[in-house]
One Martini backbone bead per residue (centre of mass of N, CA, C, O) as a GRO file, in nm:
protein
  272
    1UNK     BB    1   0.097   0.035   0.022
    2UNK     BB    2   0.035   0.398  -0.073
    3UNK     BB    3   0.165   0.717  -0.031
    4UNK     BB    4   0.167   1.062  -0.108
    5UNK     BB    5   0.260   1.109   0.180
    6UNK     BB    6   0.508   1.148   0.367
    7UNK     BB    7   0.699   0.938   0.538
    8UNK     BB    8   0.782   0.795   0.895
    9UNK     BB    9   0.922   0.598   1.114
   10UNK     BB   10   0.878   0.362   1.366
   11UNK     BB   11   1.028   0.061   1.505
   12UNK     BB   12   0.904  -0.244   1.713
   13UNK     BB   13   0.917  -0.455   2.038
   14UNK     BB   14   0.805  -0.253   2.159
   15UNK     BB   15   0.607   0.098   2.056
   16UNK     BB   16   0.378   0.273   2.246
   17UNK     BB   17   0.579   0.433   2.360
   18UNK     BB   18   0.716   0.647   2.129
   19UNK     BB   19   0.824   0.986   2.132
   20UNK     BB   20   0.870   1.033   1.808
   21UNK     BB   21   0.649   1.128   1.697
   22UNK     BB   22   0.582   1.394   1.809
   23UNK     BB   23   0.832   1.535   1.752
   24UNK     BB   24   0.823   1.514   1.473
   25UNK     BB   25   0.519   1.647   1.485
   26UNK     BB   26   0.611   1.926   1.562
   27UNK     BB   27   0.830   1.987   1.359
   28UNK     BB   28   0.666   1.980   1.086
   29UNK     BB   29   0.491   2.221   1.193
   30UNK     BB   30   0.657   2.427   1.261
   31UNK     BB   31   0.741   2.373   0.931
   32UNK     BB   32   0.515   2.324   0.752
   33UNK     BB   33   0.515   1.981   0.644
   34UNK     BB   34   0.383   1.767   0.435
   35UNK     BB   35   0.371   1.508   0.688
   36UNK     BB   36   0.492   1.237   0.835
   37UNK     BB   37   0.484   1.032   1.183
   38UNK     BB   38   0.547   0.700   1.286
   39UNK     BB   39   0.440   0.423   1.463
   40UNK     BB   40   0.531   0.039   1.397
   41UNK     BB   41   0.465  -0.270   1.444
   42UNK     BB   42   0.733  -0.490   1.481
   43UNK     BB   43   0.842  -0.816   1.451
   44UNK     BB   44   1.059  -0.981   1.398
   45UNK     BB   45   0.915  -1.180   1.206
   46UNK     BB   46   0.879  -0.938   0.985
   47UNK     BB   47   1.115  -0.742   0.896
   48UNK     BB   48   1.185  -0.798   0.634
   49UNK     BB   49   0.883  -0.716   0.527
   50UNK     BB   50   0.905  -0.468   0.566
   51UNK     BB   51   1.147  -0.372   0.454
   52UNK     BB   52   0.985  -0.468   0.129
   53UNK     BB   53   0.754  -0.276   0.124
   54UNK     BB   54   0.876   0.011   0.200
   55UNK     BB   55   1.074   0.018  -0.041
   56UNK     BB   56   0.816   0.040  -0.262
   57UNK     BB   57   0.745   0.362  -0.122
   58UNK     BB   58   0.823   0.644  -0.204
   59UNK     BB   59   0.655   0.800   0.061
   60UNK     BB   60   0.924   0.641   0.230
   61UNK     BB   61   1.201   0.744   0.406
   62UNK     BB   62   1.187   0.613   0.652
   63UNK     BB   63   1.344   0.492   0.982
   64UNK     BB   64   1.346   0.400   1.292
   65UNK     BB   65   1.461   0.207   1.540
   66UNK     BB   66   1.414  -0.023   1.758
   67UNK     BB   67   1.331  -0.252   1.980
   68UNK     BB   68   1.500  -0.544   1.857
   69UNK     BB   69   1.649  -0.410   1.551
   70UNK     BB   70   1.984  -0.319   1.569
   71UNK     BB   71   2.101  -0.565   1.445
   72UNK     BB   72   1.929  -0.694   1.179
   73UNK     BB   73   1.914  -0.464   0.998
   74UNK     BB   74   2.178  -0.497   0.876
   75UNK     BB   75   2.097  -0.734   0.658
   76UNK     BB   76   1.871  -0.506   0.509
   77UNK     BB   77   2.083  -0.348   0.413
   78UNK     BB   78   2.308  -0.089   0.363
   79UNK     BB   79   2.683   0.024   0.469
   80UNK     BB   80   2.881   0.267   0.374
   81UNK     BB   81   2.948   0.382   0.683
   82UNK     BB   82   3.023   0.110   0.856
   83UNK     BB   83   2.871   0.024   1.108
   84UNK     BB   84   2.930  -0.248   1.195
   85UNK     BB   85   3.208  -0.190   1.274
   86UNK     BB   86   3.181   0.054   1.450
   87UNK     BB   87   2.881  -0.048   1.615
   88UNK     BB   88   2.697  -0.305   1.558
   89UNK     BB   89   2.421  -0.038   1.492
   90UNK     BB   90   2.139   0.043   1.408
   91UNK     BB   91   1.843   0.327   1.387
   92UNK     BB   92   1.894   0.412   1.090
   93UNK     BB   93   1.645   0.452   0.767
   94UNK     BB   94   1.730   0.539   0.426
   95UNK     BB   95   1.537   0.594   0.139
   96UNK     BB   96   1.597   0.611  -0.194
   97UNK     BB   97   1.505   0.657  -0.507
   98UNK     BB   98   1.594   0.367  -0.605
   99UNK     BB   99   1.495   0.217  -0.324
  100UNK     BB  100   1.778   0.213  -0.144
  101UNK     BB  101   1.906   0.140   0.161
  102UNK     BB  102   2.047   0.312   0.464
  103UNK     BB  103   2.242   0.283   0.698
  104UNK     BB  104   2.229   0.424   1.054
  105UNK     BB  105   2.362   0.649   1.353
  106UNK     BB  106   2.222   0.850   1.582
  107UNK     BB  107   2.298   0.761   1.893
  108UNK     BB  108   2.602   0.858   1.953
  109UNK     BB  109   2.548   1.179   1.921
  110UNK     BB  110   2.299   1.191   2.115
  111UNK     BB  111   2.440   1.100   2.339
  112UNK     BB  112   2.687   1.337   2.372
  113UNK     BB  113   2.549   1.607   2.389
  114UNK     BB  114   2.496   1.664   2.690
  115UNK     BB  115   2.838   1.598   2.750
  116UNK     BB  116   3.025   1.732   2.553
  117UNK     BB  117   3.153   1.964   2.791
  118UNK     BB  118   3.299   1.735   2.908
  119UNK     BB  119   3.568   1.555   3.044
  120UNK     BB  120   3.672   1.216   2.938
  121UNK     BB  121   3.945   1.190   3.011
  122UNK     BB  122   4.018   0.890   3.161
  123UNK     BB  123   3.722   0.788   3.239
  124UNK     BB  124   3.499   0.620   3.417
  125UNK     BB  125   3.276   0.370   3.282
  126UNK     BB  126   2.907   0.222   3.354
  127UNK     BB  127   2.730  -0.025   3.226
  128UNK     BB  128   2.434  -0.116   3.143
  129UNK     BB  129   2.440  -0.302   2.881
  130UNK     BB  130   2.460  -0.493   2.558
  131UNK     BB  131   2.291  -0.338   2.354
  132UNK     BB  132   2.222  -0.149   2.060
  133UNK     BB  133   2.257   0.088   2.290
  134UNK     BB  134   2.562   0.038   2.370
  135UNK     BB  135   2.717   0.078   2.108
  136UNK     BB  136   2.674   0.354   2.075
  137UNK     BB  137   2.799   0.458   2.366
  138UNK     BB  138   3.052   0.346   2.313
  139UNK     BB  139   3.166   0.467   2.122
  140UNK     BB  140   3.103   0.775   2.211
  141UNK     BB  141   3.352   0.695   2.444
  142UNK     BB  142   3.586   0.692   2.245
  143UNK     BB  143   3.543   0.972   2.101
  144UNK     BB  144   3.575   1.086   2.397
  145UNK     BB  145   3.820   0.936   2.570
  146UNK     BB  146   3.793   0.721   2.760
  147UNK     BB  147   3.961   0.506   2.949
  148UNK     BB  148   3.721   0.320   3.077
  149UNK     BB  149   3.492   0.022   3.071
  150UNK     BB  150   3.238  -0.106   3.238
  151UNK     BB  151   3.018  -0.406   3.205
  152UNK     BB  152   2.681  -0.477   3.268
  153UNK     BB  153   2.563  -0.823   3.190
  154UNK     BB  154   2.410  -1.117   3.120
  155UNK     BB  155   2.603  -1.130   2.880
  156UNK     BB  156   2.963  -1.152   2.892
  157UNK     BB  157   3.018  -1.205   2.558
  158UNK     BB  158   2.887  -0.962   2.449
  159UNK     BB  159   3.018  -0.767   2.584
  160UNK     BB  160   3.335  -0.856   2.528
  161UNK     BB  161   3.287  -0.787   2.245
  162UNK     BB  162   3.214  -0.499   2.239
  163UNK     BB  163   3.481  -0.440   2.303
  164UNK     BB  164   3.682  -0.542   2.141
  165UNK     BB  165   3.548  -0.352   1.878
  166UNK     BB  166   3.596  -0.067   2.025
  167UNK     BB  167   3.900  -0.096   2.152
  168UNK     BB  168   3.830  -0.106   2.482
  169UNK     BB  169   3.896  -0.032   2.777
  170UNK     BB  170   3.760  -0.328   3.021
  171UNK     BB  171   3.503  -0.470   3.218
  172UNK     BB  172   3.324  -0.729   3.332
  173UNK     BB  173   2.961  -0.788   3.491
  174UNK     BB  174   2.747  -0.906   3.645
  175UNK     BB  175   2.383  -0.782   3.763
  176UNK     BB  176   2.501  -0.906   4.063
  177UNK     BB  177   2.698  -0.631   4.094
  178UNK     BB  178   2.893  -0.432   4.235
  179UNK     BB  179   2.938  -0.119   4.217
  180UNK     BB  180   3.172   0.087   4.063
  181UNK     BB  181   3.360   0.319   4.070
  182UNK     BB  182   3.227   0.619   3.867
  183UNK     BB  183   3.225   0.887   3.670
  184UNK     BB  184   2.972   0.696   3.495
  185UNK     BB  185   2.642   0.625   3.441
  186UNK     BB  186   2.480   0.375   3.228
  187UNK     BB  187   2.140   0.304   3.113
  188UNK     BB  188   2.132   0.040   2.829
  189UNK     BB  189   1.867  -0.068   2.894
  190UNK     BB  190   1.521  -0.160   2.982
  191UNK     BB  191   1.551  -0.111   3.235
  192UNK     BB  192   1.267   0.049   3.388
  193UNK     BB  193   1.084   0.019   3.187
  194UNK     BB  194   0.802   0.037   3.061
  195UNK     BB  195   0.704  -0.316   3.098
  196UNK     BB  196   0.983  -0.359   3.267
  197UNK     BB  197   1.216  -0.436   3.481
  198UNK     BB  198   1.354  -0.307   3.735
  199UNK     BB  199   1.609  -0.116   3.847
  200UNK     BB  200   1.870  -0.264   4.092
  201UNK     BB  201   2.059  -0.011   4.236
  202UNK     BB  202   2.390   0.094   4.429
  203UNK     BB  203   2.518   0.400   4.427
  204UNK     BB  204   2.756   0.428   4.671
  205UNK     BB  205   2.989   0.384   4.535
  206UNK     BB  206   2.936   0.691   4.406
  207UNK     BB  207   3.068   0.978   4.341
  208UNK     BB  208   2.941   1.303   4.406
  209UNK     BB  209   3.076   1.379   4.093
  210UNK     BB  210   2.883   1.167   3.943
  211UNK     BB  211   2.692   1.034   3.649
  212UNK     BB  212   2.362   1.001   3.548
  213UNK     BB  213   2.267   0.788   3.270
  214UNK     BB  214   1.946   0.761   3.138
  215UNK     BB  215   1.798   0.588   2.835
  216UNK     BB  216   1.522   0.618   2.940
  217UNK     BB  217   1.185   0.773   2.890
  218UNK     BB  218   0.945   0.551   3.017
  219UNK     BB  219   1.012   0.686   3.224
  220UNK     BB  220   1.150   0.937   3.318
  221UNK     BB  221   1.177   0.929   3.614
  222UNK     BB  222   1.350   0.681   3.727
  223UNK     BB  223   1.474   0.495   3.954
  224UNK     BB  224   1.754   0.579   3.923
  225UNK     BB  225   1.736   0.895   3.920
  226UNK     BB  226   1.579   0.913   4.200
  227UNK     BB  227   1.805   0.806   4.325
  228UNK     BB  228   2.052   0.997   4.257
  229UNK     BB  229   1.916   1.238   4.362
  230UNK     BB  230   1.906   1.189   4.632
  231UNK     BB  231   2.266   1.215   4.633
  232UNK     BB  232   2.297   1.486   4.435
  233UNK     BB  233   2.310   1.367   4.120
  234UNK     BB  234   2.395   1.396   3.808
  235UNK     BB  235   2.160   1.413   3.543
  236UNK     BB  236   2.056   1.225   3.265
  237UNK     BB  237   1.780   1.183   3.056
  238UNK     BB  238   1.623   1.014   2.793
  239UNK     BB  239   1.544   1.322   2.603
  240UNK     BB  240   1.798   1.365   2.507
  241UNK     BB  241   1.869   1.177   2.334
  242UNK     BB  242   1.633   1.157   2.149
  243UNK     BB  243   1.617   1.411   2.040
  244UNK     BB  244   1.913   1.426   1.921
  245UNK     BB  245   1.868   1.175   1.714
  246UNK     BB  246   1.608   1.298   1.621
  247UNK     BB  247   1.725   1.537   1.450
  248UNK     BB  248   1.935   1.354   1.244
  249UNK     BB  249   1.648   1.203   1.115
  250UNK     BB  250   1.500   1.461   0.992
  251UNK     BB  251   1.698   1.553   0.810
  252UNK     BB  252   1.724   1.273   0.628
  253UNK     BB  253   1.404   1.249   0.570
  254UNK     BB  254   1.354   1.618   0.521
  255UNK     BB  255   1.581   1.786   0.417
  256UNK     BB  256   1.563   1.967   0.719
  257UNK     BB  257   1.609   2.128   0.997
  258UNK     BB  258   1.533   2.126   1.328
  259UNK     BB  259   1.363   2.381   1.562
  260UNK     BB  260   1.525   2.369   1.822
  261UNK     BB  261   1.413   2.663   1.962
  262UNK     BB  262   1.172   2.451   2.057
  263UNK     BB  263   1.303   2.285   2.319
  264UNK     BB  264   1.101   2.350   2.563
  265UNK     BB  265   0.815   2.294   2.421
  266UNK     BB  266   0.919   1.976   2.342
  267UNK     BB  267   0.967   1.883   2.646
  268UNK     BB  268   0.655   1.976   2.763
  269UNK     BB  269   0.517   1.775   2.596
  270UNK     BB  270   0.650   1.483   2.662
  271UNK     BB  271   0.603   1.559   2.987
  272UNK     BB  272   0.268   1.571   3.007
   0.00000   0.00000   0.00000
């Protein structure tokens, strides 16, 4: 089926939380643009089917991929610009007029964005999660120069493979670890989202002056965010990183930049 209406999407499973829709239809008004953006539900078993189907329809401009397609989705695209190397997920699929999609990653410029004023070289960062959005957290802070990156999570071999593809110093503990000291924590898991088993963890072991920087965006203030917070310890939420890679794929799709100056009022409509 085709439209005549320009449009792009997110894709997942699950993505009722998805609030990519809102951004992109925020900006397309505020720019006056003719188009659309929604959530599409795809299932893994779907995905091949999905992604020939939208091929074949000139007015989708591409979509955004989220869990858990960022990695398989590698395989039926082209990937000119080496993400597969550099990052070993993608995030966003880009249409082009022939036809042909072609892959990339606008995860890691979003998440550095909120933190790129703040020097990490040679800095302990601790992860939780090795999953797609964990590849370009890993990718965007061996760019900003991190010393060592810990990584928590339930595939040890996962992990170190992950360590491994982006030659960054590190090491890997199971999920039922003491949080060891470190300049930034980052939750690139989906635990703590909404409809997924919550995030318990004992920030102790961080000192004062540690970021703690949550990527799960639904709930905005997670359990994570809010133990932090008690501890007086700085905080970045997930809708930084949204927005940020947000911007980034709303250029590929429509080819023109979105109006940040009006990033206030679109945190406020996401936060509502």
């Amino acid at each position: 089926m085709t439209t005549s209406v320009p449009f792009a999407e997110v894709i997942g499973d699950p993505i009722a939380q998805s609030k990519s829709p809102l951004i992109h239809k925020f900006w397309l008004e505020r720019l006056a643009i003719k188009a659309d953006y929604r959530a599409h539900h795809v299932a893994s078993a779907e995905l091949a089917d999905y992604v020939e189907q939208r091929r074949a329809d000139p007015a989708w401009r591409g979509c955004n991929v989220t869990l858990p397609h960022k990695i398989d989705i590698m395989d039926l695209v082209s990937d000119p610009g080496g993400v597969r190397d550099k990052i070993g997920a993608m995030n966003t699929i880009v249409r082009q007029e022939d036809g042909s999609l072609i892959g990339t990653n606008t995860d890691a410029a979003g998440f550095l964005a909120p933190i790129a004023d703040s020097d990490w070289s040679g800095k302990h960062a601790v992860m939780i999660g090795a999953g797609g959005a964990a590849r370009a957290v890993v990718f965007a802070l061996k760019q900003a120069g991190i010393g060592q990156i810990t990584i928590i999570a339930r595939s040890g071999l996962k992990a170190t493979g992950l360590l491994m593809q982006a030659s960054v110093k590190g090491s890997v503990l199971p999920m039922d670890a003491i949080l060891p000291k470190a300049d930034l924590l980052i939750n690139a898991s989906p635990l703590g989202m909404t409809g997924k088993p919550p995030l318990e963890v004992d920030l102790d072991p961080l000192p004062a002056d540690a970021l703690v920087y949550d990527l799960v965006y639904a709930p905005l203030k997670t359990s994570l965010l809010r133990a932090a917070l008690k501890r007086d310890l700085a905080v970045v939420d997930g809708l930084d990183m949204l927005i940020g890679q947000a911007a980034l794929a709303f250029e590929l799709f429509f080819g023109t930049t979105p109006p940040m100056e009006h990033d206030a009022e679109l945190r406020k409509l996401l936060t509502a």
